[in-house]
mmCIF file of C-alpha atoms in Angstrom:
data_model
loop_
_atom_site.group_PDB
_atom_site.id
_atom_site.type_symbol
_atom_site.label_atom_id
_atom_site.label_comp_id
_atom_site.label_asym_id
_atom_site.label_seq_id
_atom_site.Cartn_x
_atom_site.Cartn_y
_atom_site.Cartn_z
ATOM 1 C CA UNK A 26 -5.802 26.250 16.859
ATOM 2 C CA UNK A 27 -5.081 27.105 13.157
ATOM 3 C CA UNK A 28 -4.796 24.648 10.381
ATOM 4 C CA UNK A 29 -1.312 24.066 10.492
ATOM 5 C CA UNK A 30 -1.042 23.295 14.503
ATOM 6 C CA UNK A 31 -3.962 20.931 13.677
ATOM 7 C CA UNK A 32 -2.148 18.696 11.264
ATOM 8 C CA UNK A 33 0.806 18.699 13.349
ATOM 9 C CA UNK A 34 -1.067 17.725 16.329
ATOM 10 C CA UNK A 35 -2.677 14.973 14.436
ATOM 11 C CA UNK A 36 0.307 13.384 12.996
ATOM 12 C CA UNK A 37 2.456 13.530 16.195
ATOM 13 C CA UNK A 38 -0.246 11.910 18.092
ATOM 14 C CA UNK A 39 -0.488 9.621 15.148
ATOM 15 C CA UNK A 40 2.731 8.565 15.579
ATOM 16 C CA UNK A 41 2.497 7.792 19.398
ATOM 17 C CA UNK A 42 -0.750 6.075 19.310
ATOM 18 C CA UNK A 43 0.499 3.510 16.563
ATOM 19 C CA UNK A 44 3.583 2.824 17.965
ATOM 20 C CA UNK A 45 2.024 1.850 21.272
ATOM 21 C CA UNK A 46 -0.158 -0.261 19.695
ATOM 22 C CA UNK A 47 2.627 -1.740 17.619
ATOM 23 C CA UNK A 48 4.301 -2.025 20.867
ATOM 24 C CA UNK A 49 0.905 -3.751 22.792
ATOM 25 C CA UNK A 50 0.434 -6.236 19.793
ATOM 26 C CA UNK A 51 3.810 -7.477 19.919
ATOM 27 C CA UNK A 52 4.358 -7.926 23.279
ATOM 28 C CA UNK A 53 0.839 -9.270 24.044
ATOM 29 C CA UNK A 54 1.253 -11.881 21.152
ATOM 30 C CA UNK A 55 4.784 -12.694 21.312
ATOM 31 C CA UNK A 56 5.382 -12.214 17.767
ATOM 32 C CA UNK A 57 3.827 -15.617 16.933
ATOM 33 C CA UNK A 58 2.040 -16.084 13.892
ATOM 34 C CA UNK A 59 0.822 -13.321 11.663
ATOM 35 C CA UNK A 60 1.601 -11.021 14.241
ATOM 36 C CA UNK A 61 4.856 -9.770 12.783
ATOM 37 C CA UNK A 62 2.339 -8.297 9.735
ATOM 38 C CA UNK A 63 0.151 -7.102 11.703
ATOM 39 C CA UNK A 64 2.795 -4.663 13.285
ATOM 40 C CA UNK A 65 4.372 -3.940 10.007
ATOM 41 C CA UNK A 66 0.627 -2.725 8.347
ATOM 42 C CA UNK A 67 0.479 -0.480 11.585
ATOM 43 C CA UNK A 68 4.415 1.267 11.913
ATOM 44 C CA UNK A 69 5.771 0.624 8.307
ATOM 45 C CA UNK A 70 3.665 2.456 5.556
ATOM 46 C CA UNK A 71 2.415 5.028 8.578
ATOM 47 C CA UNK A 72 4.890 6.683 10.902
ATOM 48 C CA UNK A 73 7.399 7.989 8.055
ATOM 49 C CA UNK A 74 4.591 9.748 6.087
ATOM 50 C CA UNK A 75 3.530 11.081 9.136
ATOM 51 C CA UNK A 76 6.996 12.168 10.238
ATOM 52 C CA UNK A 77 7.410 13.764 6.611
ATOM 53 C CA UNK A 78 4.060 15.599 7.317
ATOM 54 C CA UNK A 79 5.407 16.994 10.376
ATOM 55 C CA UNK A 80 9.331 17.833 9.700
ATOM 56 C CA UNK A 81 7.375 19.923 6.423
ATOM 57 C CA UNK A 82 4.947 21.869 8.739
ATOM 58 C CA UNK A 83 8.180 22.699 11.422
ATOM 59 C CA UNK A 84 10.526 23.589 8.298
ATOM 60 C CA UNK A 85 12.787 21.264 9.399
ATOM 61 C CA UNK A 86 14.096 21.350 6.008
ATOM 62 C CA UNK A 87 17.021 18.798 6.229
ATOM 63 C CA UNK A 88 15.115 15.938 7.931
ATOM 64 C CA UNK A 89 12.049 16.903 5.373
ATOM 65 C CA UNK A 90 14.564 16.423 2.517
ATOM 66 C CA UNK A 91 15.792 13.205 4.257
ATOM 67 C CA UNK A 92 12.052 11.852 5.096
ATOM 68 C CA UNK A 93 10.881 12.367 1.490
ATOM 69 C CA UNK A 94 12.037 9.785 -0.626
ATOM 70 C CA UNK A 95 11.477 7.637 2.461
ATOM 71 C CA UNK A 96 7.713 8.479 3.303
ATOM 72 C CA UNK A 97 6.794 8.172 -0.898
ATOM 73 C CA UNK A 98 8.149 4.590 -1.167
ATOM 74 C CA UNK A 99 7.107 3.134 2.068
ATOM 75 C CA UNK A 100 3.835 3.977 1.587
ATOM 76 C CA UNK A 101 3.026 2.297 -1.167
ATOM 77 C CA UNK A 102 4.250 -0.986 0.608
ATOM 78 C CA UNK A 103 0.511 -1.254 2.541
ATOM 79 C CA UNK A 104 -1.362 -2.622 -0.062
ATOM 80 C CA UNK A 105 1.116 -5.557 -0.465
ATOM 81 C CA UNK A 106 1.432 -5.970 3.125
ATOM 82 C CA UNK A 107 -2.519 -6.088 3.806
ATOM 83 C CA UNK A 108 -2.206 -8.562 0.895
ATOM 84 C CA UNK A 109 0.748 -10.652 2.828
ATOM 85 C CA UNK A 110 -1.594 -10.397 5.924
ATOM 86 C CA UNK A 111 -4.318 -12.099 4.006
ATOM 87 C CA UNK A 112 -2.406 -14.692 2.692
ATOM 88 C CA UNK A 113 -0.346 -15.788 5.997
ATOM 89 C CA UNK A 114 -3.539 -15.760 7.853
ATOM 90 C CA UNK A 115 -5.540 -18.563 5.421
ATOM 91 C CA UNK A 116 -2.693 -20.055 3.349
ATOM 92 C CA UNK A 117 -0.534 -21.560 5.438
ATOM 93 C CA UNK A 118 1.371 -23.173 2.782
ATOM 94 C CA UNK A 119 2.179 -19.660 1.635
ATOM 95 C CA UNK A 120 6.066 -18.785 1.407
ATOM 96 C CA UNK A 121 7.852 -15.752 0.029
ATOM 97 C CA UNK A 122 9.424 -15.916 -3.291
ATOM 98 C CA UNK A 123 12.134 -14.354 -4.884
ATOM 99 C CA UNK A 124 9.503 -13.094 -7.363
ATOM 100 C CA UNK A 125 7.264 -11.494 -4.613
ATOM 101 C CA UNK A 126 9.900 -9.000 -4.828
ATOM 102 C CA UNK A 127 7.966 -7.130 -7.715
ATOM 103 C CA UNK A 128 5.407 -5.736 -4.852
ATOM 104 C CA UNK A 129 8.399 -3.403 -3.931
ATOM 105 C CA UNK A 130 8.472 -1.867 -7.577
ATOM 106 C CA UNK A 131 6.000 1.203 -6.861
ATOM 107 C CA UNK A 132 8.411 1.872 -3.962
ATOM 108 C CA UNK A 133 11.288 1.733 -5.926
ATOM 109 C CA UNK A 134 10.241 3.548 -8.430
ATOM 110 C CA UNK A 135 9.104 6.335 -6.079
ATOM 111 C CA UNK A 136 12.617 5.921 -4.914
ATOM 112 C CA UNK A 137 14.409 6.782 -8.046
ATOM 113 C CA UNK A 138 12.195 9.544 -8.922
ATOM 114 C CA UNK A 139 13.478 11.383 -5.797
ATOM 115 C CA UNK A 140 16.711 10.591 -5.936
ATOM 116 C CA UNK A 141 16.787 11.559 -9.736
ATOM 117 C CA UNK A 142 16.089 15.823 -8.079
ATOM 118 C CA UNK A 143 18.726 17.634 -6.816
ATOM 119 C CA UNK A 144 18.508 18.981 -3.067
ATOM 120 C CA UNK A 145 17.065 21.910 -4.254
ATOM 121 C CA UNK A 146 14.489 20.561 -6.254
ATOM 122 C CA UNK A 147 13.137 18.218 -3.387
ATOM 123 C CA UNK A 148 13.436 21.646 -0.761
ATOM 124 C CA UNK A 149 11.025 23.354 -3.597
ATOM 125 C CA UNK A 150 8.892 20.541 -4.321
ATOM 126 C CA UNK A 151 8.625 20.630 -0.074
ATOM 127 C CA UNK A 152 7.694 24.048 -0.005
ATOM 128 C CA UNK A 153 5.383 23.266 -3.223
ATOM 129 C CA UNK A 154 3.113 21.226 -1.123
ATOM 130 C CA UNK A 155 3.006 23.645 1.780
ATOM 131 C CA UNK A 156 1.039 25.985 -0.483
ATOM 132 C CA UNK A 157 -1.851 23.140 -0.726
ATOM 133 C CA UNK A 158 -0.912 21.944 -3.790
ATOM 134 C CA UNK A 159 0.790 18.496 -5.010
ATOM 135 C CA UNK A 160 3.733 18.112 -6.441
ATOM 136 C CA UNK A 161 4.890 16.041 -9.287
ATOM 137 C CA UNK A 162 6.404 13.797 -7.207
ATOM 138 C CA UNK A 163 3.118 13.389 -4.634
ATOM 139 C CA UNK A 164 0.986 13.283 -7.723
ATOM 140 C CA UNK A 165 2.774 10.413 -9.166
ATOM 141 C CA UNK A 166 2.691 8.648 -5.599
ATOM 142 C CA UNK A 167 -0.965 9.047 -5.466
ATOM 143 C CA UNK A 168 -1.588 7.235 -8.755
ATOM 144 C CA UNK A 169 0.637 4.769 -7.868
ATOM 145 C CA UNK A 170 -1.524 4.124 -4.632
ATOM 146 C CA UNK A 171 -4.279 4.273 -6.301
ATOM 147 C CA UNK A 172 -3.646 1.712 -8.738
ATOM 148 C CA UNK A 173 -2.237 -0.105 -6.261
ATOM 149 C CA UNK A 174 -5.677 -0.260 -4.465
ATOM 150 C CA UNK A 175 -7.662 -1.098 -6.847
ATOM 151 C CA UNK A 176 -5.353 -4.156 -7.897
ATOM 152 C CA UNK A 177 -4.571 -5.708 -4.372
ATOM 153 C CA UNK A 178 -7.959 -4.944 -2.848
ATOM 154 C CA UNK A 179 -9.353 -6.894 -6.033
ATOM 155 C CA UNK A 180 -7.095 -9.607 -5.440
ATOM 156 C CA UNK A 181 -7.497 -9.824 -1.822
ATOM 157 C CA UNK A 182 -10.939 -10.051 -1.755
ATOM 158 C CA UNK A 183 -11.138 -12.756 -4.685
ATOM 159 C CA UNK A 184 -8.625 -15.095 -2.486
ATOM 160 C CA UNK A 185 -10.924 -14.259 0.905
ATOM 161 C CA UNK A 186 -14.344 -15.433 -1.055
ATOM 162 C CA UNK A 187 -12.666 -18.223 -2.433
ATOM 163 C CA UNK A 188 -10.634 -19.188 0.433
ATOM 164 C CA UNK A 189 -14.399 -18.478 3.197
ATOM 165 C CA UNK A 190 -16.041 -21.014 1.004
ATOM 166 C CA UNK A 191 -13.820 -24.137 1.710
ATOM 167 C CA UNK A 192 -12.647 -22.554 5.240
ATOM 168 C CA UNK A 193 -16.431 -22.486 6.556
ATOM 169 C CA UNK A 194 -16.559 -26.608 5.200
ATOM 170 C CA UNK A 195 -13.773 -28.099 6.401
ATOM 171 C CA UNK A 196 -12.259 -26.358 9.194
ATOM 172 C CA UNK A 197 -12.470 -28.490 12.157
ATOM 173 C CA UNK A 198 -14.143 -26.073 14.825
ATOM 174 C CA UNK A 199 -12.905 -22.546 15.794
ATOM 175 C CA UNK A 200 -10.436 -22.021 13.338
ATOM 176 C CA UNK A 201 -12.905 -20.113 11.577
ATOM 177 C CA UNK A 202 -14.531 -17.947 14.338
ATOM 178 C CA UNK A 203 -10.942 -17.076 15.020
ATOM 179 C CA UNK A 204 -10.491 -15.943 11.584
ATOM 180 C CA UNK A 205 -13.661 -14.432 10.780
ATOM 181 C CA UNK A 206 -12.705 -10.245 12.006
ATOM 182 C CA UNK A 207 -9.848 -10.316 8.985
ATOM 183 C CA UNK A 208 -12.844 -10.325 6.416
ATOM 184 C CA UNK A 209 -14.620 -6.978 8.151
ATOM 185 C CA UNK A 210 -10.774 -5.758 8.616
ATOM 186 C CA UNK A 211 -9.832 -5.781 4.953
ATOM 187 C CA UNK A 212 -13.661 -4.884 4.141
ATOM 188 C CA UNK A 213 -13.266 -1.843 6.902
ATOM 189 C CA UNK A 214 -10.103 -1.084 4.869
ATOM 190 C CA UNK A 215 -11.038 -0.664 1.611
ATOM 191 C CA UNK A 216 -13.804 1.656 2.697
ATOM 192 C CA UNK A 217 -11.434 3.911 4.439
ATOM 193 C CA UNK A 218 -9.601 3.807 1.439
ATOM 194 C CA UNK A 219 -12.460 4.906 -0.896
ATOM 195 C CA UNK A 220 -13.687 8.171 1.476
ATOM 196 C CA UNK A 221 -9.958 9.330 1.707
ATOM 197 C CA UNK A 222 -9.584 9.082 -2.343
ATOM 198 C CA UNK A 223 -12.845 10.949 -2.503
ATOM 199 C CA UNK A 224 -11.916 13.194 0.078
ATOM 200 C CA UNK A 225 -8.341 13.883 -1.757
ATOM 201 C CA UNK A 226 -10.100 14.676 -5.009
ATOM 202 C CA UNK A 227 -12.343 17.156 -3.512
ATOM 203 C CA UNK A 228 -9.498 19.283 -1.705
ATOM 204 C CA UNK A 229 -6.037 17.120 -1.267
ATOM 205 C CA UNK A 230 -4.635 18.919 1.914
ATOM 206 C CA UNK A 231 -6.669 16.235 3.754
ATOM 207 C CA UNK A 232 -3.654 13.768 3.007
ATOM 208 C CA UNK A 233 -2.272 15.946 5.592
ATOM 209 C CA UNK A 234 -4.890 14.811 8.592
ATOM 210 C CA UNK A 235 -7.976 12.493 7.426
ATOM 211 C CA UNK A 236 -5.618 9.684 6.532
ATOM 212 C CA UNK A 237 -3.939 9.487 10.179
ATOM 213 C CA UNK A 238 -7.329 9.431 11.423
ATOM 214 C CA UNK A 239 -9.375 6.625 9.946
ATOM 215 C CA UNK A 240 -5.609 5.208 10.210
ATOM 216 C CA UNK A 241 -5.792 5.351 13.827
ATOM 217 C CA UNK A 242 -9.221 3.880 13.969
ATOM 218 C CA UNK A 243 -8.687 0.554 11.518
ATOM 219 C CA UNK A 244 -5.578 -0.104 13.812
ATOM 220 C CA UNK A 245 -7.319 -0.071 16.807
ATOM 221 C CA UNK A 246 -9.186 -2.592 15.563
ATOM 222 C CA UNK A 247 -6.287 -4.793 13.750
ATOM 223 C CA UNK A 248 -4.618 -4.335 17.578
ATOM 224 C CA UNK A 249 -7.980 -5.592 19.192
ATOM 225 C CA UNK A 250 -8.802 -8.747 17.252
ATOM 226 C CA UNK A 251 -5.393 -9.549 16.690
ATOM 227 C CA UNK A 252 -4.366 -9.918 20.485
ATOM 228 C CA UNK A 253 -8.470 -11.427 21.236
ATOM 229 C CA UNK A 254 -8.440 -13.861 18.542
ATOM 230 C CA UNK A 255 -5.374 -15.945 19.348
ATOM 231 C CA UNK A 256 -3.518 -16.829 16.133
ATOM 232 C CA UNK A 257 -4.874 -20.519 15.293
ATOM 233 C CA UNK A 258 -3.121 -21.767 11.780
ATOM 234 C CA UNK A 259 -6.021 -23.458 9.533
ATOM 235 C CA UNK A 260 -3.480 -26.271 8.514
ATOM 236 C CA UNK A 261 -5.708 -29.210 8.644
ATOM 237 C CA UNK A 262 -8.320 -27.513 6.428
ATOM 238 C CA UNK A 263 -5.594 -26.636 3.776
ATOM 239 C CA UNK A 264 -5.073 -29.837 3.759
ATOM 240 C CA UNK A 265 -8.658 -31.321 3.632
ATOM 241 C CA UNK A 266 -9.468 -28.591 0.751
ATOM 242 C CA UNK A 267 -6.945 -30.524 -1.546
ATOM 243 C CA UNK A 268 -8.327 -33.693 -0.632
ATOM 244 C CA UNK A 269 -11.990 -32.501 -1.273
ATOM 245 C CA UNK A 270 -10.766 -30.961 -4.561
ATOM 246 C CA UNK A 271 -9.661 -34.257 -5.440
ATOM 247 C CA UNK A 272 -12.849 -35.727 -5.096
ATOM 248 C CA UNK A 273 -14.790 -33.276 -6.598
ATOM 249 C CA UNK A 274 -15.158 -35.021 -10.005
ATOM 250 C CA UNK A 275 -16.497 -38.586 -8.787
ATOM 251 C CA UNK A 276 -19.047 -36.447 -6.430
ATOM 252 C CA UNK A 277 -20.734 -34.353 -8.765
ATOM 253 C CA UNK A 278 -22.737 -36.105 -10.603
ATOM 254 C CA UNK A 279 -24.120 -37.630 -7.629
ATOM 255 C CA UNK A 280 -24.565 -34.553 -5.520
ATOM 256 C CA UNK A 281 -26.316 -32.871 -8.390
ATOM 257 C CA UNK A 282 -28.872 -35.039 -8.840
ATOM 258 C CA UNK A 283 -29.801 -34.962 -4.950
ATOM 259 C CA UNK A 284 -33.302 -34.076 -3.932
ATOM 260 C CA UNK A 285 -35.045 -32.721 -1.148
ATOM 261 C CA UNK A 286 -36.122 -35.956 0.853
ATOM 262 C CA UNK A 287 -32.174 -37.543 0.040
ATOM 263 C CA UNK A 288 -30.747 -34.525 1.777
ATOM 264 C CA UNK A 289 -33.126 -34.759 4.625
ATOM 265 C CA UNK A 290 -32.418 -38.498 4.734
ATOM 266 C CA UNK A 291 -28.450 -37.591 5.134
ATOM 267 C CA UNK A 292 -29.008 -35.062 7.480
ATOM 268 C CA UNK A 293 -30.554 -37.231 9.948
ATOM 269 C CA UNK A 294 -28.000 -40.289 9.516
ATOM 270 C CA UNK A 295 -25.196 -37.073 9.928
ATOM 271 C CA UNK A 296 -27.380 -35.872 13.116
ATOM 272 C CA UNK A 297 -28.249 -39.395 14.648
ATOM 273 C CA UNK A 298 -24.593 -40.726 14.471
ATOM 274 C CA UNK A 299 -23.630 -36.965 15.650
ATOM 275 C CA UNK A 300 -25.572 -37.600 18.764
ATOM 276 C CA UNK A 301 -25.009 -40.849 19.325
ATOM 277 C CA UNK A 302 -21.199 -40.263 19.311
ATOM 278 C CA UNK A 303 -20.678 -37.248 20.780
ATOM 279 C CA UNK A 304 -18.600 -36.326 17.918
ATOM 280 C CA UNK A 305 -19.446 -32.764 17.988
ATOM 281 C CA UNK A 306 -17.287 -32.296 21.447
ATOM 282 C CA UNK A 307 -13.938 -33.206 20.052
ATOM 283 C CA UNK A 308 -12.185 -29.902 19.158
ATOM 284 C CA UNK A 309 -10.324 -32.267 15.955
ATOM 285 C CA UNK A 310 -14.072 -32.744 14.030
ATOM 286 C CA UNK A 311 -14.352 -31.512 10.873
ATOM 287 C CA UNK A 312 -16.398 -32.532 7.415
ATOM 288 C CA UNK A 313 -14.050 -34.869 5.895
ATOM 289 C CA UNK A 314 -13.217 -36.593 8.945
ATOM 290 C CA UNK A 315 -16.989 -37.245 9.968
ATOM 291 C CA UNK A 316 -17.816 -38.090 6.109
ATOM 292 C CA UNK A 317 -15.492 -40.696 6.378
ATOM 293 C CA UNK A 318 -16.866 -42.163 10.085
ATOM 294 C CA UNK A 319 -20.348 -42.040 8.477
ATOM 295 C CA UNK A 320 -19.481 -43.567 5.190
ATOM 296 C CA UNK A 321 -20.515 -40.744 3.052
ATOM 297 C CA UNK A 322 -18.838 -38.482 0.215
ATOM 298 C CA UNK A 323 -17.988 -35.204 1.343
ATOM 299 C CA UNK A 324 -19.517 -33.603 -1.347
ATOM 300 C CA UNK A 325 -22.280 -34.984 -0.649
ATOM 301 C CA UNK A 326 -22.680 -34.508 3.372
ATOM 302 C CA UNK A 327 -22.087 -30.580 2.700
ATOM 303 C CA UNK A 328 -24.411 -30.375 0.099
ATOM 304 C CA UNK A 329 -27.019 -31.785 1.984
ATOM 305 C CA UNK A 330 -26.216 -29.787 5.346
ATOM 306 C CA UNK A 331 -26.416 -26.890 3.233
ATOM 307 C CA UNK A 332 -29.566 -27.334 1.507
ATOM 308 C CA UNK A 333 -31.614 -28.760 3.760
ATOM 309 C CA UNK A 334 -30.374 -27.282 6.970
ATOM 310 C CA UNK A 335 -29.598 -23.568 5.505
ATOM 311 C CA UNK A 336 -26.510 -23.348 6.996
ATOM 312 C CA UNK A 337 -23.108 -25.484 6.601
ATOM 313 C CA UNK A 338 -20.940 -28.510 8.402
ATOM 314 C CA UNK A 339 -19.389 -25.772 10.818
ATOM 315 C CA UNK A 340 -22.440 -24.374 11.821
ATOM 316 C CA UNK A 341 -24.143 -27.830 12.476
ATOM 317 C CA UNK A 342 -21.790 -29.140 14.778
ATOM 318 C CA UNK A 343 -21.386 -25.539 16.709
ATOM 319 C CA UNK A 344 -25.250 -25.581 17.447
ATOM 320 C CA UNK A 345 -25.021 -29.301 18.841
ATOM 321 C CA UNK A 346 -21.990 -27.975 20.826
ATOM 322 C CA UNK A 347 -24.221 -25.230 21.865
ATOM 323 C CA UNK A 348 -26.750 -27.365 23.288
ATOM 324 C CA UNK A 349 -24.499 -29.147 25.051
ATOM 325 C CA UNK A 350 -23.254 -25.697 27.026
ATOM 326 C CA UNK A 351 -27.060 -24.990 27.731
ATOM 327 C CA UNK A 352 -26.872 -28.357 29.389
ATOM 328 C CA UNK A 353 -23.979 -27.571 31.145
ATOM 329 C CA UNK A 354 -24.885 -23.956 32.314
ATOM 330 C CA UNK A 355 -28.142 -24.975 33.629
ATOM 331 C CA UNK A 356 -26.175 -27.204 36.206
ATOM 332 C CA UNK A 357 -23.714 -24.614 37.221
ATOM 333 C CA UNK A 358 -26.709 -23.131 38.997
ATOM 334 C CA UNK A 359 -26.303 -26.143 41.641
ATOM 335 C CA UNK A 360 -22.523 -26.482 41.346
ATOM 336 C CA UNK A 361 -19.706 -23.859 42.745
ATOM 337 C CA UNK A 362 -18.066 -24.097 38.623
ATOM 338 C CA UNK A 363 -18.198 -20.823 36.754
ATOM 339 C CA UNK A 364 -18.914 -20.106 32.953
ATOM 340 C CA UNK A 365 -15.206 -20.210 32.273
ATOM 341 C CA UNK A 366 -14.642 -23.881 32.928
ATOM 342 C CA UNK A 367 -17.212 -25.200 30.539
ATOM 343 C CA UNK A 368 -16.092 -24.620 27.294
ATOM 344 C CA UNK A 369 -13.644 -27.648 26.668
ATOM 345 C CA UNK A 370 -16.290 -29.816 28.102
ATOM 346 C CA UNK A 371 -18.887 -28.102 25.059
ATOM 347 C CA UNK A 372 -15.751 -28.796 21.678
ATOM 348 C CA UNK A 373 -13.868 -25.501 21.639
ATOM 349 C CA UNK A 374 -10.376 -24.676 22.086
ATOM 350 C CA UNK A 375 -10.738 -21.494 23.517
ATOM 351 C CA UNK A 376 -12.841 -19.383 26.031
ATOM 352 C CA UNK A 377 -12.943 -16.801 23.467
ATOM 353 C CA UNK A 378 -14.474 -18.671 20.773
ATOM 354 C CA UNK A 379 -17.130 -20.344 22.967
ATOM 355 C CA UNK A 380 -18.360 -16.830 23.737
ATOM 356 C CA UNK A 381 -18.576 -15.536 20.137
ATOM 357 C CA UNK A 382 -19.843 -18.586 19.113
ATOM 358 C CA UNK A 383 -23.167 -18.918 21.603
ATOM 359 C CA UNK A 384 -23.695 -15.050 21.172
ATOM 360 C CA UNK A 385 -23.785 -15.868 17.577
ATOM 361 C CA UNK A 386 -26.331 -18.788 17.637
ATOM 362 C CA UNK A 387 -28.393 -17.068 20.589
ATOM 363 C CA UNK A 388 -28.224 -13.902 20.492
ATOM 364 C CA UNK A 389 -27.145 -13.341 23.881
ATOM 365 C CA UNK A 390 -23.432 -14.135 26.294
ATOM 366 C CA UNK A 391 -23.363 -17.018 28.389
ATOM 367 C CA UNK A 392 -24.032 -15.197 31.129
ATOM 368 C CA UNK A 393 -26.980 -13.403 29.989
ATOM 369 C CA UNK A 394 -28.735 -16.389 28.725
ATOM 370 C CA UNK A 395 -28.545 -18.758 32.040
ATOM 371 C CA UNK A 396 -29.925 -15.314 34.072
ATOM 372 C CA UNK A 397 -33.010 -15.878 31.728
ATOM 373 C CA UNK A 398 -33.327 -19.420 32.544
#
């Protein structure tokens, strides 16, 4: 196979691969939630590049000519649709704006720049980059991209530390779990990102193949978690965030001065009334509802959680939960119930996040874990 069948092969079967999986995610989800995004970070910024890529290596001049001012504008529309992703996914107050319009100005701009050449100039800046080398155009659309990447992947990943910080406090059980695979997809992202730039400036026909690849390979993964993790708004920790901000002030003074024996002491009031109650098996628990049952600040409760336990609110009621499916297993051995219809019974909402969860805490599935018993 020569060089030029190979990028043709891998950018038609590009092409079918993500618009199956565009086609699986939406019909497996619905189109609730995020979902919609999800598809559009898959088919939007992807297929007409790829098309482009193709139509130049056939010579199909007049659909090349018609896919290039196409493929250099939409592809400049991933970063702010990763960035969209993010936001829908942990801000649900989040709404778009007249002025979130501005994240289609590298587009247009790429827009106006082709439509500003002739025919003929496009057809020879086509046949420009079948010699290996950019054009103008393509060279402007790369530092456009890579601006673009450096901006939005900052941004992003300020917004997902700030926004894992209060999520892992206050959301009330699995929201969390559920949510957890968008860090390691935006992480997996940016890293893709980085070896393709490096690749490019080393020889820049690999625009031609490596992207579709690693492409291919982070959507597998946005199809995977996206359909496994069902799409679980975080709307009552947006709402206990505010509240905790509010409270921040009175709290501090008191939660700085805390010392080792005061946290232990509030851990075990948190634990004891924790185990007397059974609050850790109601799916609706989360820190400032318990602070509140227990009478204390919830500053306070997840500062002490964290620094004496080593690990925070979230964490503390998932092992009690845990427990209580060890409990539970051990007496399916003597019952005709399978692993499946324990999980309510332990807290969680979903099968799914009962299984990530205990494989988390011990190490091993459900399954595995009562064979050892």
């Amino acid at each position: 196979m020569g060089y030029d069948n190979f990028i043709l092969t891998v950018n038609s079967s590009s092409i079918i691969i993500l618009m199956v999986m565009a086609t699986i995610l939406l019909t497996a989800t619905r189109f609730r939630g995020e979902n919609g995004y999800a598809a559009a970070i898959i088919v939007v910024p992807n297929v007409p590049v790829y098309l482009y890529n193709m139509s130049r290596m056939l010579e199909w001049h007049s659909l090349s000519l018609f896919m290039l001012p196409i493929s250099t504008s939409v592809n400049t529309l991933l970063m702010p649709l990763l960035w969209l992703f993010a936001k829908k996914n942990f801000d649900p107050s989040f709404r778009l704006k007249p002025i979130h319009l501005l994240h289609l100005l590298p587009g247009v701009i790429c827009l106006i720049l082709c439509f500003a050449m002739s025919p003929e100039e496009r057809l020879a800046s086509i046949r420009h980059e079948m010699t290996g080398d950019d054009s103008l155009i393509g060279n402007i659309n790369t530092v456009l991209v890579f601006m673009q990447m450096i901006g939005y992947f900052t941004a992003i990943f300020r917004f997902l530390h700030r926004k894992k910080k209060a999520i892992r406090e206050t959301a009330s059980d699995a929201e969390w779990v559920q949510k957890e695979w968008i860090f390691t997809f935006e992480y997996l992202f940016a890293a893709l990102f980085v070896i393709v730039m490096a690749c490019y400036a080393i020889w820049p026909r690999t625009d031609a193949w490596l992207i579709q690849i690693l492409n291919v390979v982070a959507m597998f993964y946005l199809v995977y978690n996206t359909i496994a993790h069902p799409v679980m708004p975080i709307k009552q920790a947006a709402e206990e965030i505010s509240e905790s901000a509010e409270t921040n002030e009175t709290d501090a003074s008191a939660v700085s001065s805390m010392d080792e024996r005061q946290m232990k002491e509030v851990c075990e009031r948190a634990s004891q009334y924790m185990a007397e109650s059974k609050a850790y098996l109601r799916p609706d628990i989360s820190l400032a509802i318990f602070a509140k049952e227990i009478n204390i600040p919830q500053r306070t409760l997840s500062r002490a959680i964290n620094g004496s336990l080593g690990y925070n609110f979230f964490e503390f009621v998932n092992r009690m939960r845990i427990e209580e499916a060890k409990r539970l297993l051990c007496e399916l051995k003597t019952t005709d119930f399978n692993i499946d219809s324990i999980y309510t019974d332990c807290g969680f909402r979903s099968r799914s996040t009962f299984y990530m969860v205990f494989k988390k805490i011990t190490g091993m599935s459900p399954a595995v874990w009562l064979e050892d018993r």
